[in-house]
Short mmCIF file of C-alpha atoms and ligand atoms in Angstrom, two decimals:
data_model
loop_
_atom_site.label_atom_id
_atom_site.label_comp_id
_atom_site.label_asym_id
_atom_site.label_seq_id
_atom_site.Cartn_x
_atom_site.Cartn_y
_atom_site.Cartn_z
CA UNK A 1 16.80 5.77 -10.78
CA UNK A 2 15.26 5.25 -14.16
CA UNK A 3 12.72 2.69 -14.32
CA UNK A 4 11.75 0.68 -16.88
CA UNK A 5 8.70 0.56 -19.39
CA UNK A 6 7.42 -2.51 -17.46
CA UNK A 7 8.01 -0.82 -14.25
CA UNK A 8 6.02 2.24 -15.28
CA UNK A 9 3.07 0.34 -16.52
CA UNK A 10 3.09 -1.30 -13.21
CA UNK A 11 2.91 1.85 -11.15
CA UNK A 12 0.14 2.69 -13.48
CA UNK A 13 -1.63 -0.59 -12.79
CA UNK A 14 -1.20 0.05 -9.05
CA UNK A 15 -2.46 3.63 -9.19
CA UNK A 16 -5.52 2.73 -11.37
CA UNK A 17 -6.41 -0.15 -9.21
CA UNK A 18 -6.41 2.04 -6.01
CA UNK A 19 -9.90 2.27 -4.13
CA UNK A 20 -10.60 3.45 -0.56
CA UNK A 21 -9.44 0.47 1.50
CA UNK A 22 -11.38 0.08 4.61
CA UNK A 23 -8.72 -2.84 5.92
CA UNK A 24 -5.28 -3.74 6.17
CA UNK A 25 -3.33 -6.90 5.81
CA UNK A 26 -3.92 -7.84 9.79
CA UNK A 27 -7.63 -7.18 9.19
CA UNK A 28 -7.65 -8.97 6.00
CA UNK A 29 -5.90 -11.84 7.56
CA UNK A 30 -8.25 -12.20 10.39
CA UNK A 31 -11.09 -13.21 8.17
CA UNK A 32 -9.29 -14.70 5.27
CA UNK A 33 -10.05 -18.44 6.37
CA UNK A 34 -13.79 -17.53 6.16
CA UNK A 35 -13.25 -15.74 2.94
CA UNK A 36 -11.45 -18.78 1.50
CA UNK A 37 -14.59 -21.15 2.35
CA UNK A 38 -17.12 -18.67 0.65
CA UNK A 39 -14.68 -18.80 -2.34
CA UNK A 40 -14.33 -22.31 -2.32
CA UNK A 41 -17.98 -22.92 -1.87
CA UNK A 42 -18.62 -20.57 -5.07
CA UNK A 43 -20.82 -18.44 -3.05
CA UNK A 44 -21.51 -14.57 -3.70
CA UNK A 45 -19.49 -12.63 -1.39
CA UNK A 46 -21.53 -11.08 1.38
CA UNK A 47 -21.73 -7.16 2.33
CA UNK A 48 -19.58 -7.59 5.12
CA UNK A 49 -16.69 -9.16 3.19
CA UNK A 50 -16.56 -6.78 0.48
CA UNK A 51 -13.55 -4.76 2.22
CA UNK A 52 -11.60 -7.94 2.20
CA UNK A 53 -12.23 -8.49 -1.26
CA UNK A 54 -11.28 -4.56 -1.98
CA UNK A 55 -8.10 -5.70 -0.01
CA UNK A 56 -7.06 -8.49 -1.67
CA UNK A 57 -7.62 -6.65 -5.11
CA UNK A 58 -5.00 -3.70 -3.99
CA UNK A 59 -2.33 -5.87 -1.82
CA UNK A 60 -0.25 -8.36 -3.82
CA UNK A 61 1.10 -9.84 -0.68
CA UNK A 62 -2.37 -10.93 0.72
CA UNK A 63 -3.48 -11.84 -2.44
CA UNK A 64 -0.33 -14.56 -3.15
CA UNK A 65 -1.23 -15.62 -0.16
CA UNK A 66 -4.91 -16.14 -0.47
CA UNK A 67 -3.92 -17.82 -3.89
CA UNK A 68 -1.69 -20.37 -2.57
CA UNK A 69 -4.18 -20.96 0.26
CA UNK A 70 -6.91 -21.73 -1.95
CA UNK A 71 -4.66 -24.26 -3.95
CA UNK A 72 -3.58 -25.71 -0.40
CA UNK A 73 -7.12 -25.90 0.50
CA UNK A 74 -8.00 -27.91 -2.54
CA UNK A 75 -5.38 -30.42 -1.76
CA UNK A 76 -6.77 -31.03 1.50
CA UNK A 77 -9.25 -34.20 1.98
CA UNK A 78 -12.96 -33.20 1.78
CA UNK A 79 -13.29 -34.95 5.05
CA UNK A 80 -14.23 -33.03 8.05
CA UNK A 81 -17.54 -34.15 7.93
CA UNK B 1 -24.90 -29.03 16.18
CA UNK B 2 -23.58 -29.54 12.87
CA UNK B 3 -21.08 -32.38 12.31
CA UNK B 4 -19.04 -29.48 10.95
CA UNK B 5 -18.79 -27.70 14.09
CA UNK B 6 -18.42 -30.95 16.16
CA UNK B 7 -15.10 -31.63 14.02
CA UNK B 8 -13.95 -28.22 14.71
CA UNK B 9 -14.63 -28.33 18.63
CA UNK B 10 -12.97 -31.79 18.48
CA UNK B 11 -9.85 -30.32 16.98
CA UNK B 12 -9.44 -27.98 19.69
CA UNK B 13 -10.25 -30.13 22.43
CA UNK B 14 -7.67 -32.71 21.42
CA UNK B 15 -4.90 -29.85 20.69
CA UNK B 16 -5.48 -28.34 24.05
CA UNK B 17 -5.29 -31.90 25.84
CA UNK B 18 -2.42 -33.35 27.04
CA UNK B 19 -0.79 -37.06 26.52
CA UNK B 20 -1.36 -39.27 23.52
CA UNK B 21 -4.36 -37.85 22.43
CA UNK B 22 -2.85 -34.60 21.81
CA UNK B 23 0.38 -36.09 20.30
CA UNK B 24 -2.01 -37.86 17.88
CA UNK B 25 -3.90 -34.85 16.85
CA UNK B 26 -0.57 -32.77 16.43
CA UNK B 27 0.78 -35.50 14.12
CA UNK B 28 -2.63 -35.75 12.20
CA UNK B 29 -2.87 -31.95 11.62
CA UNK B 30 1.13 -31.90 10.92
CA UNK B 31 0.19 -34.36 8.01
CA UNK B 32 -2.79 -32.36 6.78
CA UNK B 33 -0.78 -29.01 6.58
CA UNK B 34 2.04 -30.78 4.85
CA UNK B 35 -0.08 -32.21 2.53
CA UNK B 36 -1.92 -28.68 1.43
CA UNK B 37 1.84 -26.85 1.51
CA UNK B 38 3.17 -29.72 -0.80
CA UNK B 39 0.75 -28.73 -3.49
CA UNK B 40 0.15 -25.23 -3.00
CA UNK B 41 4.07 -23.94 -2.33
CA UNK B 42 5.60 -26.30 -5.03
CA UNK B 43 3.39 -25.25 -7.76
CA UNK B 44 4.08 -21.67 -7.45
CA UNK B 45 7.52 -21.54 -6.05
CA UNK B 46 9.26 -24.70 -6.40
CA UNK B 47 11.35 -26.14 -3.82
CA UNK B 48 12.63 -22.83 -2.40
CA UNK B 49 10.94 -24.31 0.88
CA UNK B 50 10.39 -27.42 2.39
CA UNK B 51 6.64 -28.23 3.90
CA UNK B 52 8.11 -30.68 6.34
CA UNK B 53 10.38 -27.36 7.81
CA UNK B 54 7.76 -24.57 8.12
CA UNK B 55 4.87 -26.55 9.27
CA UNK B 56 6.94 -26.97 12.48
CA UNK B 57 6.87 -23.00 12.99
CA UNK B 58 3.18 -23.03 11.70
CA UNK B 59 2.28 -25.67 14.29
CA UNK B 60 3.80 -23.69 17.18
CA UNK B 61 1.94 -20.45 15.93
CA UNK B 62 -1.30 -22.34 15.51
CA UNK B 63 -1.27 -23.94 19.17
CA UNK B 64 -0.16 -20.44 20.53
CA UNK B 65 -3.44 -19.15 19.03
CA UNK B 66 -5.69 -21.61 19.52
CA UNK B 67 -7.58 -19.24 22.08
CA UNK B 68 -8.09 -16.86 19.27
CA UNK B 69 -9.76 -19.12 17.02
CA UNK B 70 -13.13 -18.13 16.86
CA UNK B 71 -14.74 -21.03 14.75
CA UNK B 72 -15.88 -18.63 11.95
CA UNK B 73 -14.19 -21.37 9.61
CA UNK B 74 -13.55 -24.90 9.71
CA UNK B 75 -10.47 -25.38 12.05
CA UNK B 76 -8.52 -27.01 8.99
CA UNK B 77 -9.27 -24.02 6.68
CA UNK B 78 -7.65 -21.45 9.73
CA UNK B 79 -4.65 -23.74 10.48
CA UNK B 80 -4.00 -23.93 6.55
CA UNK B 81 -4.21 -20.15 6.63
CA UNK B 82 -1.85 -19.54 9.13
CA UNK B 83 0.65 -22.20 7.49
CA UNK B 84 0.28 -20.59 4.37
CA UNK B 85 1.25 -17.28 5.59
CA UNK B 86 4.50 -18.95 7.22
CA UNK B 87 5.38 -20.52 4.25
CA UNK B 88 4.93 -17.77 2.00
CA UNK B 89 6.74 -15.36 4.62
CA UNK B 90 9.74 -17.83 4.70
CA UNK B 91 9.60 -18.15 1.27
CA UNK B 92 9.66 -14.43 0.35
CA UNK B 93 12.82 -14.24 3.13
CA UNK B 94 14.46 -16.76 1.24
CA UNK B 95 14.22 -15.56 -2.22
CA UNK B 96 14.93 -11.68 -1.36
CA UNK B 97 17.76 -12.72 1.04
CA UNK B 98 20.30 -11.36 -1.38
CA UNK B 99 18.42 -8.14 -2.41
CA UNK B 100 19.56 -4.87 -0.31
CA UNK B 101 17.20 -1.92 -0.21
CA UNK B 102 20.12 -0.01 -1.54
CA UNK B 103 20.73 -1.75 -4.77
CA UNK B 104 17.20 -0.62 -5.79
CA UNK B 105 16.44 2.80 -4.09
CA UNK B 106 20.19 4.18 -4.52
CA UNK B 107 19.01 7.83 -5.10
CA UNK B 108 16.04 9.56 -4.52
CA UNK B 109 14.81 10.40 -7.88
CA UNK B 110 12.30 8.23 -9.35
CA UNK B 111 12.60 9.10 -13.39
CA UNK B 112 9.88 8.05 -15.50
CA UNK B 113 11.83 8.07 -18.98
CA UNK B 114 10.93 5.65 -21.47
CA UNK B 115 12.45 5.23 -24.56
CA UNK B 116 10.32 6.42 -27.55
CA UNK B 117 8.87 3.59 -29.62
CA UNK B 118 8.75 4.82 -33.26
CA UNK B 119 5.76 2.35 -33.87
CA UNK B 120 3.56 4.27 -31.48
CA UNK B 121 1.13 6.74 -33.27
CA UNK B 122 2.28 10.48 -32.54
CA UNK B 123 -0.68 11.40 -30.71
CA UNK B 124 -0.40 8.73 -28.26
CA UNK B 125 3.17 9.41 -28.04
CA UNK B 126 2.09 13.16 -26.92
CA UNK B 127 -0.51 11.52 -24.38
CA UNK B 128 2.37 9.22 -22.89
CA UNK B 129 4.97 12.24 -22.55
CA UNK B 130 2.20 14.39 -20.54
CA UNK B 131 1.09 11.47 -18.08
CA UNK B 132 4.92 10.40 -17.51
CA UNK B 133 5.41 14.24 -16.96
CA UNK B 134 2.58 14.81 -14.65
CA UNK B 135 3.12 11.79 -12.82
CA UNK B 136 6.88 12.64 -12.37
CA UNK B 137 6.28 16.00 -10.97
CA UNK B 138 3.55 14.41 -8.61
CA UNK B 139 5.74 11.86 -7.29
CA UNK B 140 8.26 14.68 -6.57
CA UNK B 141 6.04 17.08 -4.81
CA UNK B 142 3.14 14.83 -3.31
CA UNK B 143 5.09 11.46 -1.82
CA UNK B 144 7.27 11.97 1.07
CA UNK B 145 10.71 10.46 0.50
CA UNK B 146 9.75 7.30 2.85
CA UNK B 147 6.94 6.68 0.19
CA UNK B 148 9.37 7.47 -3.09
CA UNK B 149 11.49 4.88 -1.31
CA UNK B 150 8.68 2.42 -0.70
CA UNK B 151 7.53 2.61 -4.24
CA UNK B 152 11.03 2.44 -5.56
CA UNK B 153 11.50 -0.68 -3.65
CA UNK B 154 8.11 -2.34 -4.77
CA UNK B 155 8.67 -1.68 -8.57
CA UNK B 156 12.38 -2.65 -8.03
CA UNK B 157 10.07 -6.07 -7.00
CA UNK B 158 10.67 -6.55 -3.20
CA UNK B 159 7.06 -7.39 -2.01
CA UNK B 160 5.67 -5.12 1.00
CA UNK B 161 6.76 -7.79 3.51
CA UNK B 162 10.34 -7.77 2.58
CA UNK B 163 10.33 -3.65 2.32
CA UNK B 164 8.85 -3.82 5.87
CA UNK B 165 11.73 -6.30 6.72
CA UNK B 166 14.72 -4.16 5.50
CA UNK B 167 13.08 -0.82 7.02
CA UNK B 168 12.22 -1.99 10.64
CA UNK B 169 8.70 -1.38 9.94
CA UNK B 170 5.88 -3.88 9.74
CA UNK B 171 3.79 -4.95 6.61
CA UNK B 172 0.67 -3.20 7.83
CA UNK B 173 2.40 0.08 8.07
CA UNK B 174 4.26 -0.42 4.55
CA UNK B 175 1.29 -1.36 3.29
CA UNK B 176 -0.63 1.79 4.20
CA UNK B 177 2.31 3.99 3.36
CA UNK B 178 2.13 2.64 -0.29
CA UNK B 179 -1.59 2.96 -0.02
CA UNK B 180 -1.23 6.71 0.57
CA UNK B 181 0.87 7.00 -1.93
CA UNK B 182 -1.40 5.43 -4.72
CA UNK B 183 -4.20 7.46 -3.50
CA UNK B 184 -2.07 10.97 -3.96
CA UNK B 185 -1.01 9.69 -7.35
CA UNK B 186 -4.73 8.99 -8.37
CA UNK B 187 -6.12 11.97 -7.48
CA UNK B 188 -3.19 13.97 -8.62
CA UNK B 189 -3.59 12.67 -12.16
CA UNK B 190 -7.39 12.93 -12.01
CA UNK B 191 -6.78 16.77 -10.84
CA UNK B 192 -4.74 16.89 -13.90
CA UNK B 193 -7.35 15.39 -16.24
CA UNK B 194 -6.12 11.95 -16.47
CA UNK B 195 -8.28 9.34 -15.48
CA UNK B 196 -7.19 5.63 -14.58
CA UNK B 197 -9.19 4.21 -17.55
CA UNK B 198 -6.74 6.44 -19.81
CA UNK B 199 -3.94 4.46 -18.51
CA UNK B 200 -4.67 1.26 -20.37
CA UNK B 201 -5.17 3.15 -23.64
CA UNK B 202 -2.04 5.23 -23.84
CA UNK B 203 0.27 2.69 -22.53
CA UNK B 204 -0.98 -0.56 -24.27
ZN1 ZN C 301 -2.60 -6.81 2.60
#
């Protein structure tokens, strides 16, 4: 199949953003809640979460879910306290 | 114990109890999840999925996996994480239900021709042609047929989760298959002297 210019630039974007990924979608998911709380609190990402960060930078599926999660959490009342 | 922990413990205790206390907790959690999803899903995906519908599935998963909740986050954050995944998965299923894998990956050739743009300086055009022919070569020689198919499907717009659904695989495996392909293409391009930082300059 022939692919469009946009698809080629998407492919090159995917290639350019490729780094070693020490985790996968499941590993990312199992720490996503804590990661989201760090993000919402505006805290620096500790070393232990760098792998999650790197996975999110490379996996559009998980990134979409993360972005939606953050929006959803913002809509919750700040109770819990 | 902090108030936050107390609250989290309380959720788990109430949801694990029985009778009206559990019913109340479920009703309260349902309301919270619907509230969160109504905002987040509608903002991005319109009304493709109804939060009320997916929350029922999400609740089953949450109750099923209560024992795995390790208390590393607030309970409600953890529950929202599960609900969000269920909602997006359902959204993807609906959005792509009419897209077959065959329609995107009809042949095994991933051809990278792009029309010449007369406004592009000659030198850039040569760079572009070089990168593309190298990439084309790498796709044919470095990737497996499965990897080519997955990359085609991805470029055709199918999310990894949907590729997995159509190939009888799972999301983790497809992600790894594609990631491995990306690594091979990247190092192949680097061996050929093309570094990722050049991409933007050449294809801007
Ligand atoms: Zn992922």
